[in-house]
Amino acid sequence: MQFITLNNGIEIPQLGFGVWKVPDEEAQNAVEQAINAGYRLIDTAKVYRNEVGVGKALATTHVPREELFITTKLWNADQGYENTLKAFDESLEKLGMDYVDRYLIHWPTPAYDQYVETYKALETIHKEGRAKAIGVCNFDIEHLQRIMNECEIVPAVNQVECHPYLQQNELKEFCEEHGIVLEAYSPLMNGTKVLHDPVIQEIANQYNKTPAQVILRWHLQSDVIAIPKTVTPSRMAENIDVFDFELSYADLDKITALDRNERHNAIPSEMNNR
């Protein structure tokens, strides 16, 4: 495993396991298999409705708690200072933990204009030691800038959709300038057409790797955290088997040239679901 050091000095695994759309009754088995495959970063969220199942897996694993990096997220309907504190307590209870390694705001939901006071609640949680790091998801530059202007703690991470067809270069550059690590969800574009891109396939053949492995390696070499999701054990093993090769600069450039600003998920500035 490779690690990235966050702006508060904490190390986070650069490759993790996401449980979006994994039913609660299947989450325990999926997370147990992921941990057995070598994953130590586990990414869940309140809205995924599987924190209980994730917590059961973490309670039974042979891996010491301090070797795991557990992330959960605040849902939009719980924004606001007091609501955030309450929602965080509920997530901890479901997970069966007294702290998480990272707590994130899931979306800025700008139409409701509560993300600043919400982030201040995250700062309180962090100061209490109940979240080792705090950050955000799906924040554009304007949202990040406002957080930095009106709050004390620079977000450690901004988790956003990122893959070869949506590389988020301007956002990534801004984050790098301010010590914020970019984290890619849907790093394989939810398993859709990017895996069949002829450039990706050609590179994969060259290294005797799969297209998914090439894309994940590209994320790692771009200093991005990636959290692919799968419930298939063979895919879990495939996705984590990316530390025995490096892409050449020429091949990195070929993948960089694939950027087409093609988004597969919601637009952050327009996503205001509660």
Coordinates of C-alpha atoms in Angstrom, one line a residue:
M1 CA 0.0 0.0 0.0
Q2 CA 1.0 3.6 -0.6
F3 CA 0.1 6.4 1.7
I4 CA -0.5 10.1 1.5
T5 CA 0.2 12.5 4.3
L6 CA -2.8 14.9 5.0
N7 CA -2.3 18.5 5.9
N8 CA -2.6 17.7 9.6
G9 CA 0.2 15.1 9.5
I10 CA -2.1 12.0 9.4
E11 CA -1.3 9.3 6.8
I12 CA -4.1 7.8 4.7
P13 CA -4.0 4.8 2.4
Q14 CA -4.0 6.0 -1.2
L15 CA -6.2 3.2 -2.3
G16 CA -9.4 2.4 -0.5
F17 CA -12.7 0.5 -0.6
G18 CA -16.0 2.3 -1.1
V19 CA -19.4 0.8 -0.2
W20 CA -21.8 3.0 -2.1
K21 CA -24.9 1.1 -3.1
V22 CA -23.9 -2.0 -1.0
P23 CA -27.0 -3.0 1.0
D24 CA -26.5 -3.0 4.7
E25 CA -27.1 -6.8 4.9
E26 CA -24.2 -7.3 2.4
A27 CA -21.9 -4.7 3.8
Q28 CA -20.4 -6.8 6.6
N29 CA -19.3 -9.5 4.2
A30 CA -18.0 -7.1 1.6
V31 CA -15.9 -5.1 4.0
E32 CA -14.6 -8.3 5.6
Q33 CA -13.5 -9.5 2.2
A34 CA -12.0 -6.1 1.4
I35 CA -9.9 -6.1 4.6
N36 CA -8.8 -9.6 3.9
A37 CA -7.7 -8.5 0.4
G38 CA -5.5 -5.8 2.0
Y39 CA -7.7 -2.7 2.0
R40 CA -7.4 -0.5 5.1
L41 CA -9.3 2.6 4.0
I42 CA -13.0 2.0 4.2
D43 CA -15.4 4.7 2.9
T44 CA -19.1 4.8 3.9
A45 CA -21.7 7.5 4.4
K46 CA -25.0 8.0 6.3
V47 CA -26.9 8.1 3.0
Y48 CA -25.5 4.7 2.0
R49 CA -27.5 3.2 4.9
N50 CA -24.9 0.6 5.5
E51 CA -22.9 2.0 8.5
V52 CA -24.3 -0.8 10.7
G53 CA -23.0 -3.5 8.4
V54 CA -19.7 -1.8 8.0
G55 CA -19.4 -1.5 11.8
K56 CA -20.1 -5.2 12.2
A57 CA -17.2 -6.1 9.9
L58 CA -14.9 -3.7 11.7
A59 CA -15.9 -5.2 15.1
T60 CA -14.9 -8.7 14.0
T61 CA -11.8 -8.1 11.9
H62 CA -8.4 -9.4 13.0
V63 CA -6.8 -6.1 11.9
P64 CA -6.1 -3.6 14.8
R65 CA -8.3 -0.5 14.8
E66 CA -5.3 1.8 14.5
E67 CA -4.3 0.2 11.2
L68 CA -7.7 1.0 9.7
F69 CA -8.8 4.3 8.2
I70 CA -12.6 4.7 8.5
T71 CA -14.5 7.5 6.7
T72 CA -18.2 8.4 6.9
K73 CA -20.1 11.4 5.6
L74 CA -22.8 13.8 6.7
W75 CA -25.9 13.8 4.5
N76 CA -27.5 16.9 3.1
A77 CA -30.6 16.8 5.3
D78 CA -28.5 16.9 8.4
Q79 CA -26.6 20.2 7.6
G80 CA -26.5 23.0 10.2
Y81 CA -24.3 23.1 13.3
E82 CA -26.5 21.3 15.8
N83 CA -27.9 18.8 13.3
T84 CA -24.4 17.9 12.3
L85 CA -23.3 17.1 15.8
K86 CA -26.4 14.9 16.3
A87 CA -25.9 13.1 12.9
F88 CA -22.3 12.4 13.7
D89 CA -23.3 10.8 17.1
E90 CA -25.8 8.7 15.2
S91 CA -23.1 7.6 12.7
L92 CA -20.7 6.7 15.5
E93 CA -23.4 4.6 17.2
K94 CA -24.2 2.7 14.0
L95 CA -20.5 2.1 13.3
G96 CA -19.9 1.0 16.9
M97 CA -17.0 3.4 17.3
D98 CA -16.0 6.3 19.5
Y99 CA -14.1 8.0 16.7
V100 CA -13.7 7.9 12.9
D101 CA -10.5 8.7 11.0
R102 CA -12.3 11.1 8.7
Y103 CA -15.7 12.9 8.6
L104 CA -16.8 14.6 5.4
I105 CA -19.6 16.9 4.3
H106 CA -21.2 14.9 1.4
W107 CA -22.4 17.8 -0.8
P108 CA -22.3 21.6 -0.4
T109 CA -26.0 21.9 -1.3
P110 CA -25.5 25.6 -2.0
A111 CA -29.2 26.4 -2.4
Y112 CA -29.5 25.9 1.4
D113 CA -26.3 27.9 2.3
Q114 CA -25.5 25.8 5.4
Y115 CA -22.2 24.3 4.5
V116 CA -20.1 26.9 6.4
E117 CA -21.9 26.4 9.8
T118 CA -21.9 22.6 9.0
Y119 CA -18.1 22.7 8.6
K120 CA -17.8 24.6 11.9
A121 CA -19.5 21.6 13.5
L122 CA -16.9 19.3 11.9
E123 CA -14.2 21.5 13.4
T124 CA -15.7 21.0 16.8
I125 CA -15.8 17.3 16.3
H126 CA -12.2 17.3 15.2
K127 CA -11.1 19.4 18.1
E128 CA -12.8 16.8 20.4
G129 CA -10.7 14.1 18.8
R130 CA -13.7 12.2 17.5
A131 CA -12.6 12.7 13.9
K132 CA -8.9 12.5 13.2
A133 CA -9.4 14.5 10.0
I134 CA -12.2 16.5 8.4
G135 CA -13.0 17.4 4.9
V136 CA -15.6 17.7 2.1
C137 CA -17.0 16.0 -0.9
N138 CA -18.1 17.5 -4.2
F139 CA -17.0 21.0 -3.4
D140 CA -16.1 23.3 -6.2
I141 CA -13.4 26.0 -5.9
E142 CA -15.9 28.7 -4.8
H143 CA -17.2 26.4 -2.0
L144 CA -13.6 25.6 -0.8
Q145 CA -12.6 29.2 -0.9
R146 CA -15.5 30.2 1.3
I147 CA -14.7 27.5 3.8
M148 CA -11.1 28.7 4.0
N149 CA -12.2 32.3 4.4
E150 CA -14.8 31.7 7.1
C151 CA -13.5 28.7 9.0
E152 CA -10.3 27.8 10.9
I153 CA -9.2 24.4 9.6
V154 CA -8.4 23.8 5.9
P155 CA -10.2 20.7 4.7
A156 CA -7.8 17.7 4.5
V157 CA -9.6 16.1 1.6
N158 CA -12.0 17.0 -1.2
Q159 CA -13.7 13.8 -2.5
V160 CA -15.0 14.3 -6.0
E161 CA -15.8 12.4 -9.2
C162 CA -12.6 11.9 -11.0
H163 CA -11.5 9.5 -13.8
P164 CA -9.7 9.8 -17.1
Y165 CA -12.7 11.4 -18.8
L166 CA -13.2 13.9 -15.9
Q167 CA -9.8 14.7 -14.5
Q168 CA -10.7 17.8 -12.5
N169 CA -7.3 19.5 -13.3
E170 CA -8.3 23.0 -12.3
L171 CA -9.8 21.9 -9.0
K172 CA -6.9 19.6 -8.3
E173 CA -4.4 22.4 -8.9
F174 CA -6.4 24.6 -6.5
C175 CA -6.4 21.8 -3.9
E176 CA -2.7 21.2 -4.2
E177 CA -2.0 24.9 -3.7
H178 CA -3.9 24.9 -0.4
G179 CA -2.8 21.5 0.9
I180 CA -6.0 19.7 0.2
V181 CA -5.8 16.2 -1.2
L182 CA -8.1 15.2 -4.0
E183 CA -9.8 11.9 -3.6
A184 CA -11.5 10.2 -6.5
Y185 CA -14.9 8.5 -6.2
S186 CA -16.1 6.6 -9.3
P187 CA -12.4 6.4 -10.2
L188 CA -13.3 3.8 -12.9
M189 CA -16.3 5.9 -14.1
N190 CA -18.6 3.3 -12.4
G191 CA -17.2 0.6 -14.6
T192 CA -18.6 2.2 -17.7
K193 CA -17.0 3.1 -21.1
V194 CA -13.7 4.4 -19.9
L195 CA -12.6 0.8 -19.3
H196 CA -13.2 0.1 -23.0
D197 CA -11.3 3.1 -24.2
P198 CA -8.8 1.9 -26.8
V199 CA -5.9 4.0 -25.4
I200 CA -6.5 2.5 -21.9
Q201 CA -6.7 -1.0 -23.4
E202 CA -3.5 -0.6 -25.4
I203 CA -1.6 0.6 -22.3
A204 CA -3.1 -2.3 -20.3
N205 CA -1.9 -4.8 -22.9
Q206 CA 1.6 -3.3 -22.8
Y207 CA 1.9 -3.8 -19.0
N208 CA 0.0 -7.1 -18.9
K209 CA -2.5 -5.5 -16.6
T210 CA -6.3 -4.8 -16.8
P211 CA -7.8 -1.5 -17.9
A212 CA -9.0 -1.0 -14.3
Q213 CA -5.5 -1.5 -12.9
V214 CA -4.0 1.0 -15.4
I215 CA -6.6 3.6 -14.4
L216 CA -6.1 3.1 -10.7
R217 CA -2.3 3.3 -11.2
W218 CA -2.8 6.5 -13.1
H219 CA -4.7 7.9 -10.1
L220 CA -1.9 6.9 -7.7
Q221 CA 0.8 8.4 -9.8
S222 CA -1.3 11.6 -10.0
D223 CA -1.2 11.8 -6.1
V224 CA -4.9 11.2 -5.9
I225 CA -6.6 8.9 -3.5
A226 CA -8.9 6.4 -5.2
I227 CA -11.8 4.4 -3.7
P228 CA -13.1 1.9 -6.2
K229 CA -16.2 0.0 -5.2
T230 CA -17.0 -3.7 -6.0
V231 CA -18.5 -6.6 -4.1
T232 CA -16.8 -9.2 -6.3
P233 CA -13.8 -10.7 -4.5
S234 CA -11.9 -11.2 -7.7
R235 CA -12.3 -7.5 -8.6
M236 CA -11.3 -6.5 -5.1
A237 CA -8.0 -8.4 -5.6
E238 CA -7.6 -7.0 -9.1
N239 CA -8.1 -3.4 -7.9
I240 CA -5.5 -3.6 -5.2
D241 CA -2.9 -5.4 -7.3
V242 CA -1.5 -2.1 -8.6
F243 CA 1.7 -1.6 -6.6
D244 CA 4.0 -3.8 -8.7
F245 CA 4.3 -1.6 -11.8
E246 CA 4.6 2.1 -12.8
L247 CA 3.2 3.8 -15.9
S248 CA 5.8 5.7 -17.9
Y249 CA 5.6 9.4 -18.4
A250 CA 4.5 8.9 -22.0
D251 CA 1.7 6.6 -20.9
L252 CA 0.6 9.0 -18.2
D253 CA 0.5 11.7 -20.9
K254 CA -1.7 9.5 -23.1
I255 CA -4.2 9.1 -20.3
T256 CA -4.1 12.8 -19.5
A257 CA -5.0 13.5 -23.1
L258 CA -8.3 11.6 -22.7
D259 CA -9.9 14.3 -20.5
R260 CA -13.2 15.4 -22.0
N261 CA -14.9 16.9 -18.9
E262 CA -17.5 14.1 -19.0
R263 CA -19.3 13.8 -15.7
H264 CA -21.1 10.6 -14.7
N265 CA -22.7 11.9 -11.5
A266 CA -24.4 15.0 -10.3
I267 CA -23.1 18.6 -10.8
P268 CA -22.1 19.9 -7.3
S269 CA -23.5 23.4 -7.8
E270 CA -26.8 22.0 -8.8
M271 CA -27.2 19.1 -6.4
N272 CA -29.5 20.2 -3.6
N273 CA -31.4 17.0 -2.7
R274 CA -32.2 16.7 1.0

